[in-house]
Structures are given as C-alpha cells and as structure tokens.
mmCIF file of C-alpha atoms in Angstrom:
data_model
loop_
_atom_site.group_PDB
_atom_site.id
_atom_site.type_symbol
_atom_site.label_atom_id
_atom_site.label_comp_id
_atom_site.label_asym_id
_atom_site.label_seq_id
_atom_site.Cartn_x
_atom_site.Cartn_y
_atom_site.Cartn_z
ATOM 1 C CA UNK I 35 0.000 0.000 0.000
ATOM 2 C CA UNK I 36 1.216 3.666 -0.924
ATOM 3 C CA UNK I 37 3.009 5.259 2.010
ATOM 4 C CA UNK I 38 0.243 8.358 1.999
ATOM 5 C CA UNK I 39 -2.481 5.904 1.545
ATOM 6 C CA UNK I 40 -4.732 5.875 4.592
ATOM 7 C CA UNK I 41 -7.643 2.613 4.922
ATOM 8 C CA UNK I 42 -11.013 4.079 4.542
ATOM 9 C CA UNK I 43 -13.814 1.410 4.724
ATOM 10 C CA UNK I 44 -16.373 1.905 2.594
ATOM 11 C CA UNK I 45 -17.565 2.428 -1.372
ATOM 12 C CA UNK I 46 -14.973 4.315 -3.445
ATOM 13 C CA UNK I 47 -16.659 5.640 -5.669
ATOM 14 C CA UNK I 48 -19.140 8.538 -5.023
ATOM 15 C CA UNK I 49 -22.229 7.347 -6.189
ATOM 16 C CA UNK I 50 -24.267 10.727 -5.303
ATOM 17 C CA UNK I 51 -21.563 13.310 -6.577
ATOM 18 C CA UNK I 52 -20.867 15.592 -9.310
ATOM 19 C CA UNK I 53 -19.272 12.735 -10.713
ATOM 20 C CA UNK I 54 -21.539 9.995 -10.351
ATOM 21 C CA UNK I 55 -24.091 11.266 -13.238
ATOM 22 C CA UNK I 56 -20.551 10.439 -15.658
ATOM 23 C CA UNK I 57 -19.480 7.734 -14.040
ATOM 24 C CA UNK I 58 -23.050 5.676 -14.798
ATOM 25 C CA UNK I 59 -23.156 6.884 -18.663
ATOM 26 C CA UNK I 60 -19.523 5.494 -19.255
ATOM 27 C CA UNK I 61 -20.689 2.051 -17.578
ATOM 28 C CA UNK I 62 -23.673 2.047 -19.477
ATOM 29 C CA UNK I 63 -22.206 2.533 -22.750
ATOM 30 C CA UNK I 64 -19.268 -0.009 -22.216
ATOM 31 C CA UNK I 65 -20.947 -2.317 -20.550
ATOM 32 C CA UNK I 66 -24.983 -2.507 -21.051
ATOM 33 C CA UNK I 67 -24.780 -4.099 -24.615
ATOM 34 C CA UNK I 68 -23.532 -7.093 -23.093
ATOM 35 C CA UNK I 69 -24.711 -6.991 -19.675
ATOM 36 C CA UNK I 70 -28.322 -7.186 -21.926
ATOM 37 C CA UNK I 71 -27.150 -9.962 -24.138
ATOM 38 C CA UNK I 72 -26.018 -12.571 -20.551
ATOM 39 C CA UNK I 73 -29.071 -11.682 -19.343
ATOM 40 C CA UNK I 74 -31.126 -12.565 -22.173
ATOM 41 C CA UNK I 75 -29.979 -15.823 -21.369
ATOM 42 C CA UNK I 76 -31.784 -16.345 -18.602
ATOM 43 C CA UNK I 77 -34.977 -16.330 -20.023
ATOM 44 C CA UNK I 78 -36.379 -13.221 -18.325
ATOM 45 C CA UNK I 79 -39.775 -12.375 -19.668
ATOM 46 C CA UNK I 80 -43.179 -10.949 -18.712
ATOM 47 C CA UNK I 81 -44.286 -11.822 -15.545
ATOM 48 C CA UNK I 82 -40.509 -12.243 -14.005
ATOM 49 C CA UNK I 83 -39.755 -10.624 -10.392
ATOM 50 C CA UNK I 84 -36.142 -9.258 -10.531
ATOM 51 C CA UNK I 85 -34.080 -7.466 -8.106
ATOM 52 C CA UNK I 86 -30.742 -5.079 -9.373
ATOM 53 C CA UNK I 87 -28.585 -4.196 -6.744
ATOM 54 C CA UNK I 88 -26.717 -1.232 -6.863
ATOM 55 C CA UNK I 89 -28.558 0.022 -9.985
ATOM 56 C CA UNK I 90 -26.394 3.241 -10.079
ATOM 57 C CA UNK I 91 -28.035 5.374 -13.013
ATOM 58 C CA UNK I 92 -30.580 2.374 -13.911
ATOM 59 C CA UNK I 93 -30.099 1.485 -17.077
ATOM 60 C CA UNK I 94 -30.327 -2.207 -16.479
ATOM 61 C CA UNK I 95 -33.192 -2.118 -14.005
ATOM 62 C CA UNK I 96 -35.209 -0.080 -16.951
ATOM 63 C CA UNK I 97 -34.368 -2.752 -19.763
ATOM 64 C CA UNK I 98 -35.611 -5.416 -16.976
ATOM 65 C CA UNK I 99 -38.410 -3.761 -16.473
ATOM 66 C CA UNK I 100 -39.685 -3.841 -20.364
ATOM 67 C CA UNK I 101 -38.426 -7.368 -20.332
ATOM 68 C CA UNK I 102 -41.189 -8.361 -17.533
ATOM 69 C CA UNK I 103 -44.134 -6.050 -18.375
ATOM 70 C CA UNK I 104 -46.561 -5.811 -18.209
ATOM 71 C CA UNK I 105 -47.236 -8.019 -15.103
ATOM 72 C CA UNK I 106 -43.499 -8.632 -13.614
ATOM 73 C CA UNK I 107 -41.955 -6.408 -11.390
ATOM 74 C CA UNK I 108 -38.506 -4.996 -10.853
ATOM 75 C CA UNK I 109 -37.028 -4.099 -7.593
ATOM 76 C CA UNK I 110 -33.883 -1.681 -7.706
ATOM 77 C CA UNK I 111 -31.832 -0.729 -4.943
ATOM 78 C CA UNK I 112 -28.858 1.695 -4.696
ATOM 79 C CA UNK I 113 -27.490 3.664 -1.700
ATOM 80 C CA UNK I 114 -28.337 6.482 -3.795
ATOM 81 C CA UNK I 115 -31.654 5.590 -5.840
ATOM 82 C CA UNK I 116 -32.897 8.990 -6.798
ATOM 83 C CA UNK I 117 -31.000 8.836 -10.810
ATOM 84 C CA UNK I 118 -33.145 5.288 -11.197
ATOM 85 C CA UNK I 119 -35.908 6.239 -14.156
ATOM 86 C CA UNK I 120 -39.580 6.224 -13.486
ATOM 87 C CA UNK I 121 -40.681 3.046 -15.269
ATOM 88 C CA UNK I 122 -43.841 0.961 -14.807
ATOM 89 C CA UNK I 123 -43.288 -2.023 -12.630
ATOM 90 C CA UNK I 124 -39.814 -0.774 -11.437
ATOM 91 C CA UNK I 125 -39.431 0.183 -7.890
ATOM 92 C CA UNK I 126 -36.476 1.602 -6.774
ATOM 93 C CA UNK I 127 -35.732 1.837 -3.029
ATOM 94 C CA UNK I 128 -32.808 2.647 -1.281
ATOM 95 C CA UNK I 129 -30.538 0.016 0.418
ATOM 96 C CA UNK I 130 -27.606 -1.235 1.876
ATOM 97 C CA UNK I 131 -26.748 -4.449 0.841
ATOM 98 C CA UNK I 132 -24.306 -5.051 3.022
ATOM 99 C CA UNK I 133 -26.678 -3.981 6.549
ATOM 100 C CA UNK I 134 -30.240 -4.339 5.432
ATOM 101 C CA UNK I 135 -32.350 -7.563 4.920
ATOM 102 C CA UNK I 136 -33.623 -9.093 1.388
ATOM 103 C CA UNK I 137 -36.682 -10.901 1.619
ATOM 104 C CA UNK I 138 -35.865 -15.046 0.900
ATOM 105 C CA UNK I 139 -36.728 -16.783 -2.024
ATOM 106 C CA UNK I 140 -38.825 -13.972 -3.724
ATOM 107 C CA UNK I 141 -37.037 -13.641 -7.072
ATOM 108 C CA UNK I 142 -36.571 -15.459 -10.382
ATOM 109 C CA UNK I 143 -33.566 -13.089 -11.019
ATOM 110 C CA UNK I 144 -31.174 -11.158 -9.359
ATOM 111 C CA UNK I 145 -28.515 -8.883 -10.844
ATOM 112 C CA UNK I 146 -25.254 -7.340 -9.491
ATOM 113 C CA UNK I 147 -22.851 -5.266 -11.675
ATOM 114 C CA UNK I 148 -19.098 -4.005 -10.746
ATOM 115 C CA UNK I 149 -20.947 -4.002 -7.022
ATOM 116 C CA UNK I 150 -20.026 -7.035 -4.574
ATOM 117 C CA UNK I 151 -15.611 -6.420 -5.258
ATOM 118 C CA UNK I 152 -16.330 -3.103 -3.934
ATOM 119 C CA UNK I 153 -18.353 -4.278 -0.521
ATOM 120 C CA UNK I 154 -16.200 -5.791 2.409
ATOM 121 C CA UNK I 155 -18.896 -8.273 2.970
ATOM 122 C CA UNK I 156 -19.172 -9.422 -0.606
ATOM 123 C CA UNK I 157 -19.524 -13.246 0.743
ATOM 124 C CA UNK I 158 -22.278 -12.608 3.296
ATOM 125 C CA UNK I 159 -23.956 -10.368 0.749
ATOM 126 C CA UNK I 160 -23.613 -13.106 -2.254
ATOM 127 C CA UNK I 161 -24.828 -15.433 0.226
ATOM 128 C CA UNK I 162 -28.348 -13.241 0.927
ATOM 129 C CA UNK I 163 -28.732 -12.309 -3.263
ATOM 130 C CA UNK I 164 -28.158 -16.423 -3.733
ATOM 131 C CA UNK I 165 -31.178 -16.705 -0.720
ATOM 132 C CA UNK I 166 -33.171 -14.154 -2.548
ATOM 133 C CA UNK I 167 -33.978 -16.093 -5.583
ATOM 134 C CA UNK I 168 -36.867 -18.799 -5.857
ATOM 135 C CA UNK I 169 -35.783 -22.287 -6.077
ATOM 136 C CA UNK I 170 -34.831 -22.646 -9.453
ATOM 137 C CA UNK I 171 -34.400 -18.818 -9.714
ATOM 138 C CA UNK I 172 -30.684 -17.364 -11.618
ATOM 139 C CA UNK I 173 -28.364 -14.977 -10.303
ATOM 140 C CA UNK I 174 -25.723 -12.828 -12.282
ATOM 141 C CA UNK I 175 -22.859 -11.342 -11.275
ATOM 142 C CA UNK I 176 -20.628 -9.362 -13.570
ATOM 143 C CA UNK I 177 -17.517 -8.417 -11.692
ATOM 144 C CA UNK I 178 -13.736 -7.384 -13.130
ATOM 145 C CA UNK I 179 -10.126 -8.744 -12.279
ATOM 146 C CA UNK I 180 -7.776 -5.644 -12.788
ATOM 147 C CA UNK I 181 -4.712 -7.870 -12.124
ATOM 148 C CA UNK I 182 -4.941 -7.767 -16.044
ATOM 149 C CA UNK I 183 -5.034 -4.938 -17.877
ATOM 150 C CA UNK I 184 -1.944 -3.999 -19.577
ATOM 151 C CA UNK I 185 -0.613 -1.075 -21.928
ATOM 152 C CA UNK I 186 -0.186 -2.405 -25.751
ATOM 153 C CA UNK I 187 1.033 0.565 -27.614
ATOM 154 C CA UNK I 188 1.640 3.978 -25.601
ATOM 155 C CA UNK I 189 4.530 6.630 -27.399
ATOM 156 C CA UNK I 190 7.449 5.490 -25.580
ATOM 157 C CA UNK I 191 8.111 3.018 -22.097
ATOM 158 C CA UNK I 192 7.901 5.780 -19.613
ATOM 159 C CA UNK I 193 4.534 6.323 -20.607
ATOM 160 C CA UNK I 194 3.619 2.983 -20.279
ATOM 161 C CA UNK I 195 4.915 3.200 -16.372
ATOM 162 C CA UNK I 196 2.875 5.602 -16.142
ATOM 163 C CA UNK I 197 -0.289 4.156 -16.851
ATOM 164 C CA UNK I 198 0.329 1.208 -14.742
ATOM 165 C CA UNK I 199 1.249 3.119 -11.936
ATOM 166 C CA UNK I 200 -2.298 5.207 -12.345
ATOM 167 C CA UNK I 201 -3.896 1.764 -12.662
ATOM 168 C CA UNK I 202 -2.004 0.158 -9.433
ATOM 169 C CA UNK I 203 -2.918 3.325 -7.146
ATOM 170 C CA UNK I 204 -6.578 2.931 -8.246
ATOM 171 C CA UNK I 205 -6.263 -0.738 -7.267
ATOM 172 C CA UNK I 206 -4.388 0.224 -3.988
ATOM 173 C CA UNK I 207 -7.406 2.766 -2.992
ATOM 174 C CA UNK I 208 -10.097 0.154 -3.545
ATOM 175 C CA UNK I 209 -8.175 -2.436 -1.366
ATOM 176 C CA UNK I 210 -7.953 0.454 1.615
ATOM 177 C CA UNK I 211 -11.616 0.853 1.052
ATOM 178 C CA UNK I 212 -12.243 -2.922 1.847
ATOM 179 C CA UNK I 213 -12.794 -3.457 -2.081
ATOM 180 C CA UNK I 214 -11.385 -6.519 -3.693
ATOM 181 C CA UNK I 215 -10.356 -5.607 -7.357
ATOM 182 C CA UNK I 216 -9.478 -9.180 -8.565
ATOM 183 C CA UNK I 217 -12.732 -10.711 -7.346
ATOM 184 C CA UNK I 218 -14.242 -11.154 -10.772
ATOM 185 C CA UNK I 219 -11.773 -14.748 -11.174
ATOM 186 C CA UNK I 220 -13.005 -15.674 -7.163
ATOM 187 C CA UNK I 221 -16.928 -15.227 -7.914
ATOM 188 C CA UNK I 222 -17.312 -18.141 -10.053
ATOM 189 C CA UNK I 223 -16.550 -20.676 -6.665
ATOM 190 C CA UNK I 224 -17.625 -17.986 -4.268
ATOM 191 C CA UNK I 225 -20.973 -18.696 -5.820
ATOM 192 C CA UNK I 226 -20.663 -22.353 -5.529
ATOM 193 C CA UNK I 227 -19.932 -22.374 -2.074
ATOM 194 C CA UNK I 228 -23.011 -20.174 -1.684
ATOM 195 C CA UNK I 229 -24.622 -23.344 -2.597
ATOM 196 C CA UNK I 230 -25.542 -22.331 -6.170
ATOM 197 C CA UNK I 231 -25.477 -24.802 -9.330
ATOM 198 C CA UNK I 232 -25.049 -24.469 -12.862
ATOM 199 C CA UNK I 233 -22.352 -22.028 -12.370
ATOM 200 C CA UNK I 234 -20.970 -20.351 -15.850
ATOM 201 C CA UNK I 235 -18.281 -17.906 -15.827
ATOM 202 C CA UNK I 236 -17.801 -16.014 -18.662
ATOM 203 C CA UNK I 237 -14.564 -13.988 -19.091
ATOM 204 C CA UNK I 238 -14.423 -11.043 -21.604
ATOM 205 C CA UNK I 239 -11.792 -8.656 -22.682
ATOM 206 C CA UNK I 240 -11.757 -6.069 -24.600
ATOM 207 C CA UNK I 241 -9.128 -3.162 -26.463
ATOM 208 C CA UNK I 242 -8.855 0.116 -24.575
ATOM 209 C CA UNK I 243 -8.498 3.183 -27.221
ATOM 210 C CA UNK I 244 -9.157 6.332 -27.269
ATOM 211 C CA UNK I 245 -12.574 6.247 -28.819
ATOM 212 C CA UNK I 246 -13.629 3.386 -26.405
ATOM 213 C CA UNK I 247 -16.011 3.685 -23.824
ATOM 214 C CA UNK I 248 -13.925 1.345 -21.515
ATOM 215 C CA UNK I 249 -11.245 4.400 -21.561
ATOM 216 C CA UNK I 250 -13.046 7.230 -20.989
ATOM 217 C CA UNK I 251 -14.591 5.622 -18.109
ATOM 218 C CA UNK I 252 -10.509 5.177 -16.677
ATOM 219 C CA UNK I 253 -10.066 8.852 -17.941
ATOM 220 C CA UNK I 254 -13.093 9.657 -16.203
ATOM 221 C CA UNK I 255 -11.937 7.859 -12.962
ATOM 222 C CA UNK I 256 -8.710 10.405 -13.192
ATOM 223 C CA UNK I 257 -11.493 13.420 -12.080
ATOM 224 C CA UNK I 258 -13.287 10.777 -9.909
ATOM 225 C CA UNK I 259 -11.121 9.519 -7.634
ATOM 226 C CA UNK I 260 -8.772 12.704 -8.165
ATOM 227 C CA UNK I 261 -8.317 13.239 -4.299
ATOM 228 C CA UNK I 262 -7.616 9.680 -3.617
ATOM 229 C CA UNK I 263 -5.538 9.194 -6.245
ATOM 230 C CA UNK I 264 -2.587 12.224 -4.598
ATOM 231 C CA UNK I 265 -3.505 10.839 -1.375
ATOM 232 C CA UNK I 266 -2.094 7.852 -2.592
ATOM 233 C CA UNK I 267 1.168 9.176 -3.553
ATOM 234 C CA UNK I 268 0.455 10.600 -7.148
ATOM 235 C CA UNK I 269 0.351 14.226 -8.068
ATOM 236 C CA UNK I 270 -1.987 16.441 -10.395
ATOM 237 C CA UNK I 271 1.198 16.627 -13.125
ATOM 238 C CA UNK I 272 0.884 12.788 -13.329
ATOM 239 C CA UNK I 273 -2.993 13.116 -13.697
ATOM 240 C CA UNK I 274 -2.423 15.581 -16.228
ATOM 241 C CA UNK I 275 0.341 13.448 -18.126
ATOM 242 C CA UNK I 276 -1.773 10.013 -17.979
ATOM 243 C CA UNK I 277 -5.512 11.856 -19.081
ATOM 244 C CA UNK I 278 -3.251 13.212 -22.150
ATOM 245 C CA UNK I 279 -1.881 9.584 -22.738
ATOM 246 C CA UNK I 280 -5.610 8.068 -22.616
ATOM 247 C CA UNK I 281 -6.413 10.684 -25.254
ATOM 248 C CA UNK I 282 -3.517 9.745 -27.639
ATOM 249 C CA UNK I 283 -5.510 8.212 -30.649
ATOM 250 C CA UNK I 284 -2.469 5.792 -30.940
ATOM 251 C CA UNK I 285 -2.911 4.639 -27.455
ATOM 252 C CA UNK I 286 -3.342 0.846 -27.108
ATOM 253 C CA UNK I 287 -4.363 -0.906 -23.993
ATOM 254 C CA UNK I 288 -6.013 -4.185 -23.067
ATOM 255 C CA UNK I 289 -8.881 -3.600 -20.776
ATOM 256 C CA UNK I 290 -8.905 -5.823 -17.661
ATOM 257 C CA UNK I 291 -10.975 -9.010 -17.512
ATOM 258 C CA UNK I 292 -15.151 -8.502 -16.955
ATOM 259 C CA UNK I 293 -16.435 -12.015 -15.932
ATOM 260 C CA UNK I 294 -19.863 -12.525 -16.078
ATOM 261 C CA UNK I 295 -21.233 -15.291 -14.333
ATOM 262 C CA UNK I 296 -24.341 -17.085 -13.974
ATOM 263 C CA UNK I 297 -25.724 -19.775 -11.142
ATOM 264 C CA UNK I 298 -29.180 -21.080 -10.470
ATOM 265 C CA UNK I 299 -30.030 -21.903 -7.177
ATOM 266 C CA UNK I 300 -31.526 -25.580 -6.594
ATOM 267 C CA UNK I 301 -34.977 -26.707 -7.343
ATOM 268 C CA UNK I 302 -34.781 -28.532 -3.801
ATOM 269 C CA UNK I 303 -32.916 -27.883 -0.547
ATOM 270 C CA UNK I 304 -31.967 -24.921 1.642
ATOM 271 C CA UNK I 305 -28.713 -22.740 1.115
ATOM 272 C CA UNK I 306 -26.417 -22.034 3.503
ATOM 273 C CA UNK I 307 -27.797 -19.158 5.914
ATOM 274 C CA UNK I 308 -31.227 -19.868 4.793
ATOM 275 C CA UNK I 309 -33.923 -19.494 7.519
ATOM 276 C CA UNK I 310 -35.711 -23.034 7.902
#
C-alpha cells in the first residue's frame, strides 16, 4: 500500500456526486450491450420478479423492467436511488446491501454489476442475493479482475509506467476501502460455495483506445477519484500526463478481464444461511 495511503472502509466511488451522473453513462455505454445480451440468457420475460442491486443510473433495471411487463416487477436498490428512471413495474428503493435484509426466495432473477468487489462483505452479501432467488431462480454477477489490464502501444516506455502506476494506485485505494479488485476470477466458486449450481463464468476482454467507452470511463476515474488518487502518492502533473496519454488516438491498452457469471439456485434444498 502507498506510504500516503490511509484505509477508509467503505464504497470508493461517489455514487451521489458531481461525478456519479458520468461515471453511470460510461458504464452504461461499455458495458450494457452485453450486460443485456447474458441476461437474455436467462430467459427473463413478462411476468418475471427481478431485483438489481446497486442500480447506479438504472439502465439495467429499466431494460428489466420492459423485459417483464406488463405483469413482472422490478425491484432496484442503490445507496443512492434517486437517478433510477420512473418506469412501470420498477421500484427503486434505497438500500444497503451489506446492513439491510432481502426478503428469501422472492425472485426469479437477481442482478449485481461491478458491485459485490467493492463491498467488504461481498460473501455474506452473495450469500443473501443467492437466498433471494426462488428455487430454481438465476443470479448474475458481472464483476472485473484488474490484475490484467496492460498497456499495448503507448509513445514510448515511460509512458507505459505511467499508466500502470495510475492503474495500481486505483487498485491500492479500492483495497484500503475494503474493495477486492481481482474478485471477478473468485466469484465463479464464491458462488458455488453459496450453494448455487449451474455455475458459468464467462470472461471477456476487450481493447482500450481512445474512442472506447472502456477508456473514458478510466479517464473519467482520473477526475473521480482525483483526491484519492494524490492521497495515494500521485500528483496532479501525473494526472495531467496520464488523461493526455488516454487521449492519444495511438494509445493501445487491453482492458482488464469482466467475468460474467451465472448460477441457479436448486430446485430442492436450503442454502447455507437460509432461515428453515
């Protein structure tokens, strides 16, 4: 950990800031097409009950929510839920996951995105979303592993330090925050032990450029997580030096690995935790 760094439990990102409102249109736009295409998979149609944790701006809770009309229903939940879209049959409701209950076996789907790695709890918390679905009923978890993610092309070496160093001083303030930014490759048997079957990981990985929306959501995290990031030993001429780098339109990065992975929980039996 950084010498300046100081632990600071809790979510690192801001999710009711000036920056928040950015920080949920970059995920959307890397991330929704095929967030929306794992979730087709599941079969999730009208009449469906669905809960979202940590919906964040609520894209995903609104395409659930057309999915399951006009009879389903769509719970949403963020610490912040005020940027969640009206929507008929979508209720959004704020929540800690990580403190407040989840009613048991109540869902035929329930969704988590880039939420659990940042939560110091994330196994108690997978174990109440895997207690939340109906026998039978699938969970999905899309979570990254930043332990890969490296610079392809950049204008010369000490550039390419560069960005590494931005990228191991983010991971360094998510770890002093309790965050876990390698959990994507653990959440495959994490979910297993939860007592969940059918368990599919799916790892995906992507080129960082310019023009990508996977970039200008790291550029964005430059402005995010600004005060962080000096706290943790960089400075605002580094900032300045890496946000140029990301804007280079011969930049060339690979993006670190997004797992998405699906589990059902059993037709018969209770899960660990579960009340009998």
């Amino acid at each position: 950990m950084p010498a300046h760094l100081v632990e600071d439990p809790g979510y690192v990102f801001d999710n009711d800031s000036a920056h928040s409102g950015e920080q949920h249109r970059c995920l959307a736009e890397a991330y929704d097409a095929a967030t929306f295409a794992r979730l087709a998979e599941t079969g999730v149609t009208r009449g469906w009950r669905c809960l979202e944790i940590g919906s964040g701006g609520g894209s995903v809770a609104a395409w659930l929510a057309e999915r399951v009309a006009p009879d389903g229903e769509v719970l949403a939940t963020d610490l912040a839920p005020h940027r969640i879209p009206h929507r008929p049959g979508l209720t959004a409701l704020r929540h800690d996951v990580a403190t407040d209950p989840l009613p048991e076996a109540a869902f035929d789907l329930v969704f988590a995105r880039l939420v659990l790695q940042h939560v110091p709890e994330r196994l108690a918390v997978l174990g109440k979303l895997a207690r939340a679905l109906k026998p039978g009923g699938r969970l999905q978890i899309e979570e990254f592993d930043t332990s890969y993610e490296p610079p392809l092309l950049t204008p010369d070496e000490e550039s390419a330090r560069l960005y590494e160093r931005f990228l191991a001083t983010k991971c360094a303030v998510m770890r002093a925050a309790g965050g876990d930014p390698e959990w994507g490759r653990r959440a495959p048997a994490a979910m297993r032990a939860a007592g969940l079957v059918d368990v599919d990981p799916r790892p995906r990985v992507e080129l960082r450029t310019a023009d990508s929306p996977g970039l200008r959501l790291q550029l964005h995290h430059t402005h995010h997580l600004r005060d962080k990031l000096l706290a943790a030993g960089m400075t605002d001429e580094q900032l300045d030096r890496v946000r140029a780098l990301m804007r280079d339109p011969g930049f060339r990065a690979a993006s670190s690995v997004l797992y998405s992975v699906q589990a059902r929980r059993p037709l018969d039996g209770p899960l660990p935790g579960a009340s009998r």
